[in-house]
PDB file of C-alpha atoms in Angstrom:
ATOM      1  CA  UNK O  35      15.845 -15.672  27.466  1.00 40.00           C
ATOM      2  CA  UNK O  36      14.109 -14.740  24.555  1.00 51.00           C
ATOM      3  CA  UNK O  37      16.199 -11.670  23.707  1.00 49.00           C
ATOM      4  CA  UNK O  38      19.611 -13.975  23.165  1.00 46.00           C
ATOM      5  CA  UNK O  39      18.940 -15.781  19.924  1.00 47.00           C
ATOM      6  CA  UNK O  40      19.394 -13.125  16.899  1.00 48.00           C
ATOM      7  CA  UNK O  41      18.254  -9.891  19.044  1.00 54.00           C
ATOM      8  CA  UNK O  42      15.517  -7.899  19.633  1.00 64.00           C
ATOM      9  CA  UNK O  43      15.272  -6.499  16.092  1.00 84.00           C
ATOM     10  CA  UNK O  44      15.418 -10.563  14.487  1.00 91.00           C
ATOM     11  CA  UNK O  45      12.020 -11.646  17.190  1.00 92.00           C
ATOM     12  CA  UNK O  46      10.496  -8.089  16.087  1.00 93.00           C
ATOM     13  CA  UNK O  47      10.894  -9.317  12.463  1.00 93.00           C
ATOM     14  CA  UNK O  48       9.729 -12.851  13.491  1.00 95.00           C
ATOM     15  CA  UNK O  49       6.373 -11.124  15.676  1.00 96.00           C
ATOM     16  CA  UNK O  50       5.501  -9.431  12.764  1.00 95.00           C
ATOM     17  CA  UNK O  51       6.057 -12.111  10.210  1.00 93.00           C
ATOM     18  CA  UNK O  52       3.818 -14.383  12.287  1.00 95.00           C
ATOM     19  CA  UNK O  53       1.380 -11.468  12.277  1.00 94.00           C
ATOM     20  CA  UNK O  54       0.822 -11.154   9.281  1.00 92.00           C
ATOM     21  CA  UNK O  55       0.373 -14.542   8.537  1.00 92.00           C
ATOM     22  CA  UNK O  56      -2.073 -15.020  11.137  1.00 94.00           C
ATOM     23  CA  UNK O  57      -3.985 -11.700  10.261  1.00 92.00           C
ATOM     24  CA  UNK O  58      -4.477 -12.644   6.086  1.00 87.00           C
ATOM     25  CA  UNK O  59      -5.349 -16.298   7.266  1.00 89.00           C
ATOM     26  CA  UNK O  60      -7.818 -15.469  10.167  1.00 91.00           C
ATOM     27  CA  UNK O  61      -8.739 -11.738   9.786  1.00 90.00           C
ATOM     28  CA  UNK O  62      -7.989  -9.143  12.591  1.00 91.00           C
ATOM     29  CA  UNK O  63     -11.057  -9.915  14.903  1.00 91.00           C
ATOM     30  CA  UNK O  64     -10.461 -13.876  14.673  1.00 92.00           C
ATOM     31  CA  UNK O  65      -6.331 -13.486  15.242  1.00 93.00           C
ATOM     32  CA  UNK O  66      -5.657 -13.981  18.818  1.00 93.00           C
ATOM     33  CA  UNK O  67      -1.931 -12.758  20.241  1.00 94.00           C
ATOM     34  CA  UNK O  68      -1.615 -16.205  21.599  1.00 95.00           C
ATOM     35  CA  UNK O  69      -1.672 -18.120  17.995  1.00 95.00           C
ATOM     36  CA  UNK O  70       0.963 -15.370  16.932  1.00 95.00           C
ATOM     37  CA  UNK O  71       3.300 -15.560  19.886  1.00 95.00           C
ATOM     38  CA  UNK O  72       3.297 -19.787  19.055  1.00 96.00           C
ATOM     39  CA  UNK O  73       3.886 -19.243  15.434  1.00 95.00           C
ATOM     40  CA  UNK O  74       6.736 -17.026  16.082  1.00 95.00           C
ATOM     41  CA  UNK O  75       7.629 -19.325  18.820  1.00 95.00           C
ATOM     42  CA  UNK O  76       7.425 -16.693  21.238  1.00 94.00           C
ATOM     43  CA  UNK O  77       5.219 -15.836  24.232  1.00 94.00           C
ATOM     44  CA  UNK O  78       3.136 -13.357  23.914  1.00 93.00           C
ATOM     45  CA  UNK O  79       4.868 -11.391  26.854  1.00 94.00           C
ATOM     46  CA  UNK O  80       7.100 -10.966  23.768  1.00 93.00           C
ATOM     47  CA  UNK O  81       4.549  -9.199  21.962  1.00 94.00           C
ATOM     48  CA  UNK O  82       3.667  -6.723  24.391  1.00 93.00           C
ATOM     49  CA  UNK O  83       7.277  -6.109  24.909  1.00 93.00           C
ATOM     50  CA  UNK O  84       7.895  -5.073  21.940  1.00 94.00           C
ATOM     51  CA  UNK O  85       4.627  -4.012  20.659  1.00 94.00           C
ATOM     52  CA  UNK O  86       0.708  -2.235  22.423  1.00 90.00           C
ATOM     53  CA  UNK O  87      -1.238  -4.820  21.034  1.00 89.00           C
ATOM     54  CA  UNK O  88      -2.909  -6.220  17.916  1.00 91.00           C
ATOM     55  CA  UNK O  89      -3.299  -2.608  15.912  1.00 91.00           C
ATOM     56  CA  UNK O  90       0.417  -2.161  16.356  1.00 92.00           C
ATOM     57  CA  UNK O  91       1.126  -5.262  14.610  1.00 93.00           C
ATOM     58  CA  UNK O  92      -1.356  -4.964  11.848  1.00 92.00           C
ATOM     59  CA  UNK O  93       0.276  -1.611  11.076  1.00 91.00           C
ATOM     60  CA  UNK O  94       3.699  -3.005  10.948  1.00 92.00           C
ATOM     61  CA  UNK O  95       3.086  -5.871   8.945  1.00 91.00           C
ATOM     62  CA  UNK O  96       1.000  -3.597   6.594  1.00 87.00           C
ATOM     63  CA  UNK O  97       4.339  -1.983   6.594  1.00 85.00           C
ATOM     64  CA  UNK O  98       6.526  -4.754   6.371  1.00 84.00           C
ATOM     65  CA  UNK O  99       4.530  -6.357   3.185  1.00 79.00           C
ATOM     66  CA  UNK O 100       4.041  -3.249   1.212  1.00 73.00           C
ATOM     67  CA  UNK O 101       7.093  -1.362   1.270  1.00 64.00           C
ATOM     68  CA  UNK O 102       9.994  -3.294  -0.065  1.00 57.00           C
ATOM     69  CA  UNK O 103       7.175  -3.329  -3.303  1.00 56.00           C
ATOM     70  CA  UNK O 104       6.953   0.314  -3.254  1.00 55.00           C
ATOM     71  CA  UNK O 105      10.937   1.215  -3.342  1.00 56.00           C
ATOM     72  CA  UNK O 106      11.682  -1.680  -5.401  1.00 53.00           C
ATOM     73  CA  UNK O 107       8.913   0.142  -8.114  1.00 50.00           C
ATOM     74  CA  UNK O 108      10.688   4.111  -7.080  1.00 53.00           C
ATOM     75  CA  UNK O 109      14.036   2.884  -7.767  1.00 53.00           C
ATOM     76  CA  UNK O 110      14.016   2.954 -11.074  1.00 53.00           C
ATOM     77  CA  UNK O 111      13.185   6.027 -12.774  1.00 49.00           C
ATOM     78  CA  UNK O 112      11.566   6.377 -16.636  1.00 58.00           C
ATOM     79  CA  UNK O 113      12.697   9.361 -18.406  1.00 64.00           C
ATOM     80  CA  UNK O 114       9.690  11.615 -16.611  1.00 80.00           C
ATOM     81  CA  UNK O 115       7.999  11.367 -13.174  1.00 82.00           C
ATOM     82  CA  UNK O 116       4.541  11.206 -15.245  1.00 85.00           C
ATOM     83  CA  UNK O 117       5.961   8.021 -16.617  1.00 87.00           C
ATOM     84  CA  UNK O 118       6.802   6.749 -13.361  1.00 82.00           C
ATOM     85  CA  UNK O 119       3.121   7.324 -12.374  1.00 84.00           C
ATOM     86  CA  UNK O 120       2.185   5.347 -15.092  1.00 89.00           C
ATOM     87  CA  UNK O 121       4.444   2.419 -14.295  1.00 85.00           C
ATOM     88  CA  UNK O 122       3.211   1.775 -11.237  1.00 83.00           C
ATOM     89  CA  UNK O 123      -0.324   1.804 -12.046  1.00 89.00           C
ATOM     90  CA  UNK O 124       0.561  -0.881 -15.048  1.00 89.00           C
ATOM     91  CA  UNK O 125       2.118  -2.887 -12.802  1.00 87.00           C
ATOM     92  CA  UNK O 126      -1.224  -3.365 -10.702  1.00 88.00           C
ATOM     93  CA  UNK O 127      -1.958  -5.652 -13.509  1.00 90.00           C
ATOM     94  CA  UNK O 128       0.928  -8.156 -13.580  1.00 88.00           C
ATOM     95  CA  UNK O 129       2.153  -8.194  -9.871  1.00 82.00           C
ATOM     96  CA  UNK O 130       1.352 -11.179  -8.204  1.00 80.00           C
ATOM     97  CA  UNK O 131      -1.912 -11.180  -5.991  1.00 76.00           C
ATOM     98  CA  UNK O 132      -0.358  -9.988  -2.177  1.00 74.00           C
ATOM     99  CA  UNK O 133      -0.747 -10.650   1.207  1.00 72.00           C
ATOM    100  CA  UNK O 134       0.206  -7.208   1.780  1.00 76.00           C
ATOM    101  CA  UNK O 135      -3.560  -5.722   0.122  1.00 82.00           C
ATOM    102  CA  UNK O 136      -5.581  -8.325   2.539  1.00 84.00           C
ATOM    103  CA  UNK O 137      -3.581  -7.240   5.094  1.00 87.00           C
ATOM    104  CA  UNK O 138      -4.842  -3.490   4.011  1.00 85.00           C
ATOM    105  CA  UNK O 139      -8.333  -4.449   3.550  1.00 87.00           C
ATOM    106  CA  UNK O 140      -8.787  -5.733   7.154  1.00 89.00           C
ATOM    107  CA  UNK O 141      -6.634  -2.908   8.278  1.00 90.00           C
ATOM    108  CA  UNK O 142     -10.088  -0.507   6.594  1.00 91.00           C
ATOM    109  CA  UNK O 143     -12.695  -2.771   8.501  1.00 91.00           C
ATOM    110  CA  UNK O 144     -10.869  -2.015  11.846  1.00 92.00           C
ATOM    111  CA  UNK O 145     -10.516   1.935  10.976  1.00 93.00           C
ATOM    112  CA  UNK O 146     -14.278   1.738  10.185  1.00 93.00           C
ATOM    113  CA  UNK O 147     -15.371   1.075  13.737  1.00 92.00           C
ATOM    114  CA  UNK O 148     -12.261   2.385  15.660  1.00 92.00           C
ATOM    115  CA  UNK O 149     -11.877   5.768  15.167  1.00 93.00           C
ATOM    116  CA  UNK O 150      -8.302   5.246  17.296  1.00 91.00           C
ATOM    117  CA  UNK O 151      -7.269   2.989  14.985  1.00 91.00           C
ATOM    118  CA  UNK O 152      -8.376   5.073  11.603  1.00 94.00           C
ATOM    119  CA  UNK O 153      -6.051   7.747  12.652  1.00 92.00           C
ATOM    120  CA  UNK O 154      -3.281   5.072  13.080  1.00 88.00           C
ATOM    121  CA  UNK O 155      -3.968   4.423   9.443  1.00 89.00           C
ATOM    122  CA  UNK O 156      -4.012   7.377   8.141  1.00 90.00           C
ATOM    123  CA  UNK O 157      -0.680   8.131  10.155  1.00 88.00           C
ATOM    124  CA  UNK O 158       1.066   5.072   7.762  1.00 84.00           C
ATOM    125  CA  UNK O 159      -0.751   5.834   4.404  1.00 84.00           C
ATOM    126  CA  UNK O 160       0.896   9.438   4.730  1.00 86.00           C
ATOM    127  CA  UNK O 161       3.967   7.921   4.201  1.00 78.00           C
ATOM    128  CA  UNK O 162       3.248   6.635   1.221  1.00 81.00           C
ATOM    129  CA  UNK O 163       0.837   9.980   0.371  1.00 88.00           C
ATOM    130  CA  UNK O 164       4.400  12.123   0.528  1.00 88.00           C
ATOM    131  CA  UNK O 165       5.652   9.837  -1.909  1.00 83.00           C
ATOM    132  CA  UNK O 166       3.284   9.899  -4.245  1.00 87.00           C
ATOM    133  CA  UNK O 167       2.603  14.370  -3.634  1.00 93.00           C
ATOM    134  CA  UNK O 168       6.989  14.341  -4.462  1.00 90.00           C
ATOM    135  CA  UNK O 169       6.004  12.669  -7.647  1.00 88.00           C
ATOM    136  CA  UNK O 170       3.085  14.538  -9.244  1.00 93.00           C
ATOM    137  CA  UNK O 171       5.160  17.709  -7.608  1.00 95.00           C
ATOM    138  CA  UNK O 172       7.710  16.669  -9.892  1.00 92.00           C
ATOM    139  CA  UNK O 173       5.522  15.546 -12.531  1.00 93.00           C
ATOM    140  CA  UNK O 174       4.300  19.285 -12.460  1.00 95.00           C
ATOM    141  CA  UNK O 175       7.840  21.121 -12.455  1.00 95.00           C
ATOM    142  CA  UNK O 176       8.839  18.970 -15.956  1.00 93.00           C
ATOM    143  CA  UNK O 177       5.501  20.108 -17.316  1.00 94.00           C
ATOM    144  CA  UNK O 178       4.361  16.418 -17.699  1.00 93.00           C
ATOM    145  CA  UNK O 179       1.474  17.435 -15.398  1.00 95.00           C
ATOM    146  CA  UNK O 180      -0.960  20.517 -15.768  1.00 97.00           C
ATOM    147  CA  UNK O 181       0.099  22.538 -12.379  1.00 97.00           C
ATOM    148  CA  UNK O 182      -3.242  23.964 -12.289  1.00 97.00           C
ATOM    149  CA  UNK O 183      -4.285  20.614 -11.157  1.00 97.00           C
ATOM    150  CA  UNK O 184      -4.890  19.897  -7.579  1.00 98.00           C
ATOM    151  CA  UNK O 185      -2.276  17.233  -6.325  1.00 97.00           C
ATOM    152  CA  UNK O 186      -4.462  16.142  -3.331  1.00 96.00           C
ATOM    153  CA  UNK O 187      -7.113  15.128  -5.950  1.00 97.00           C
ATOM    154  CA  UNK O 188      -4.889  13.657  -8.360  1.00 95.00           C
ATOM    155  CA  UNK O 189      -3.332  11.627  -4.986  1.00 92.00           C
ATOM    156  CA  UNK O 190      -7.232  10.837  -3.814  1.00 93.00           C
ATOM    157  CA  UNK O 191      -7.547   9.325  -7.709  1.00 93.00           C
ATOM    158  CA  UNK O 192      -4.156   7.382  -7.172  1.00 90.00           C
ATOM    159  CA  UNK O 193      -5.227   5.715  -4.003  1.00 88.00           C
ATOM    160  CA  UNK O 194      -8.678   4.863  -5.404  1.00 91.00           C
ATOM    161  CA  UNK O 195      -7.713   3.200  -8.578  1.00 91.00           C
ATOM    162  CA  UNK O 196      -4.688   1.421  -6.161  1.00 87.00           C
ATOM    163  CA  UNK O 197      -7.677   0.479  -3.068  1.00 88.00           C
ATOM    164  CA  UNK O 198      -9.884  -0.610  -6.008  1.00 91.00           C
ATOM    165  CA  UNK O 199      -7.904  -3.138  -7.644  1.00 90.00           C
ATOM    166  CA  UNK O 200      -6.829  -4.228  -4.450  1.00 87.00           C
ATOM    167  CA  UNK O 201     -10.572  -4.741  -3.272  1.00 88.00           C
ATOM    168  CA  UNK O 202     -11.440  -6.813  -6.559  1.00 91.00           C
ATOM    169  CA  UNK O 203      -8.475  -8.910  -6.753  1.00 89.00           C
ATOM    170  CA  UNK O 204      -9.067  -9.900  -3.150  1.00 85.00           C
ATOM    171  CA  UNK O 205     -12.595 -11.888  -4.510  1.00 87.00           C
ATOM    172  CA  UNK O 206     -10.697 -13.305  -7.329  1.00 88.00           C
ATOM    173  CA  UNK O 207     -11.912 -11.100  -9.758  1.00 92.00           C
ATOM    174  CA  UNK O 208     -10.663 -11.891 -13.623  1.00 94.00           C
ATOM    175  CA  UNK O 209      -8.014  -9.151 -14.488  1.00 94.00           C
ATOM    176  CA  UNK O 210      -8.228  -7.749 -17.652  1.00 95.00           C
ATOM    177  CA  UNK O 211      -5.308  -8.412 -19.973  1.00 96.00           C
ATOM    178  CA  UNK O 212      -1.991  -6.357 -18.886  1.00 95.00           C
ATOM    179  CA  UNK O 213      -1.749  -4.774 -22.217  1.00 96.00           C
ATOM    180  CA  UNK O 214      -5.083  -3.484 -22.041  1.00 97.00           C
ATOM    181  CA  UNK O 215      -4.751  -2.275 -18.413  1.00 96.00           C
ATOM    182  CA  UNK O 216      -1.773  -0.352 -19.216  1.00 95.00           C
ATOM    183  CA  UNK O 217      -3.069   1.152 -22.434  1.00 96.00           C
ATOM    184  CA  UNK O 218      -6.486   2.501 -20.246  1.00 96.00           C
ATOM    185  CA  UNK O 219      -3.259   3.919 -17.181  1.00 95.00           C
ATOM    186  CA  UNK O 220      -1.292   5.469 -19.722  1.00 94.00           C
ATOM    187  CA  UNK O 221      -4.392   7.409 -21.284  1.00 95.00           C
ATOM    188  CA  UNK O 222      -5.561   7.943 -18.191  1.00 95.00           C
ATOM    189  CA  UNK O 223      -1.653   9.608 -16.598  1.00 93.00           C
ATOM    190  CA  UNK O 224      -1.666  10.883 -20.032  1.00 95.00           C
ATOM    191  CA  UNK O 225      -4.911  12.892 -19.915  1.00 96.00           C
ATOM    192  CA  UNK O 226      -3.052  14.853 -16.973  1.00 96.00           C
ATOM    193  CA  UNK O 227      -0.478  16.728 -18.691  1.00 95.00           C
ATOM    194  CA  UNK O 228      -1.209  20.240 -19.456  1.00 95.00           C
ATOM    195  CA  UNK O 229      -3.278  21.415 -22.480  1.00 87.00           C
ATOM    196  CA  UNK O 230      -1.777  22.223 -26.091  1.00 77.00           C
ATOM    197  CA  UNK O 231      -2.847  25.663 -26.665  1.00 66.00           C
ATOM    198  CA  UNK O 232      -2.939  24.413 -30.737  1.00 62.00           C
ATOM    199  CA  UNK O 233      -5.274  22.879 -29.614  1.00 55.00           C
ATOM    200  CA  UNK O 234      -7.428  25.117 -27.271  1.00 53.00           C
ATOM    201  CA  UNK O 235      -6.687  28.031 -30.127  1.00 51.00           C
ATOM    202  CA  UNK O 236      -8.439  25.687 -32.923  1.00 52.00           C
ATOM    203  CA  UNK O 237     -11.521  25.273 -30.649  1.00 49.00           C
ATOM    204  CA  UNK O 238     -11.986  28.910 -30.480  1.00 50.00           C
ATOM    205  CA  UNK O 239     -11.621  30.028 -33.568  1.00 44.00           C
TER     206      UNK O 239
END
């Protein structure tokens, strides 16, 4: 029985594994549950056991390769949550190229034509969109960020500067130097905090 060896939760892992394998090798329209199930060395009555069908398991192994990055990056604080936001948009720069972003990219060409499946999406990036809100809420209570700013646009500009990269890096695109890139983040996070009124009073007088 295929249930025995490790347990349901170990040939979940395995399913999705395969999946996302298959998916960054293949794409989603070319990745057939039947080349899954026999890399998992599985049938694929073990897939729809566990799982609806092939949107399911691109969401989970979306899941699976982007969120061990993502709390490994949160778990270590800098002194402010503005500093934080800078820290993960440096390391866009030096992280090694993932299978997780392909995995994201195809996940966009489904949503496009699938309407179903875009609000599957958008179901698993607001998981990570609470994250990110927490942080520029936080950002904004330690007066690192202007709270007159609107956090859904300064969430819309982290998610197109993250999608971005992703999107060139996936063609090979040269990356600029990491010193560089994080200089350009840093002015960028930096730009965000609230005004000096010095500042605003010497352009008005």
């Amino acid at each position: 029985m295929e249930d025995e060896p490790g347990g349901r939760d170990e040939l979940r892992r395995r399913l999705i594994e395969a999946a996302a394998d298959v998916f960054s090798e293949r794409g989603y329209d070319r990745a057939g549950v039947q080349e899954i199930a026999r890399r998992a060395d599985l049938t694929t009555g073990a897939i729809y056991g566990r799982f609806t069908g092939k949107d399911e398991l691109l969401l989970e192994a979306i899941r699976a390769r982007t969120v061990a990055e993502l709390d490994s990056l949160f778990s270590g604080m800098p002194s402010t949550k503005a500093d934080m936001l800078s820290e993960v948009g440096a390391h866009l720069a030096t992280r090694e190229r993932r299978q997780g972003d392909a995995l994201l990219l195809e996940a966009f060409a489904v949503a496009r034509r699938d309407p179903g499946f875009a609000e599957l999406l958008q179901s698993l990036l607001a998981e990570r969109t609470q994250l990110i809100e927490a942080l520029i809420e936080g950002a904004k209570e330690e007066g690192t960020i202007d709270p007159d700013l609107d956090t859904e646009a300064i969430v819309r500009f982290a998610y197109t500067v993250g999608l971005g990269w992703a999107l060139v890096d996936s063609i090979g695109m040269p990356r600029p130097q990491a010193r560089h890139w994080e200089q350009v983040i840093r002015r960028a996070v930096a730009s965000l905090a609230p005004a000096d009124p010095s500042t605003d009073q010497g352009a008005g007088s």
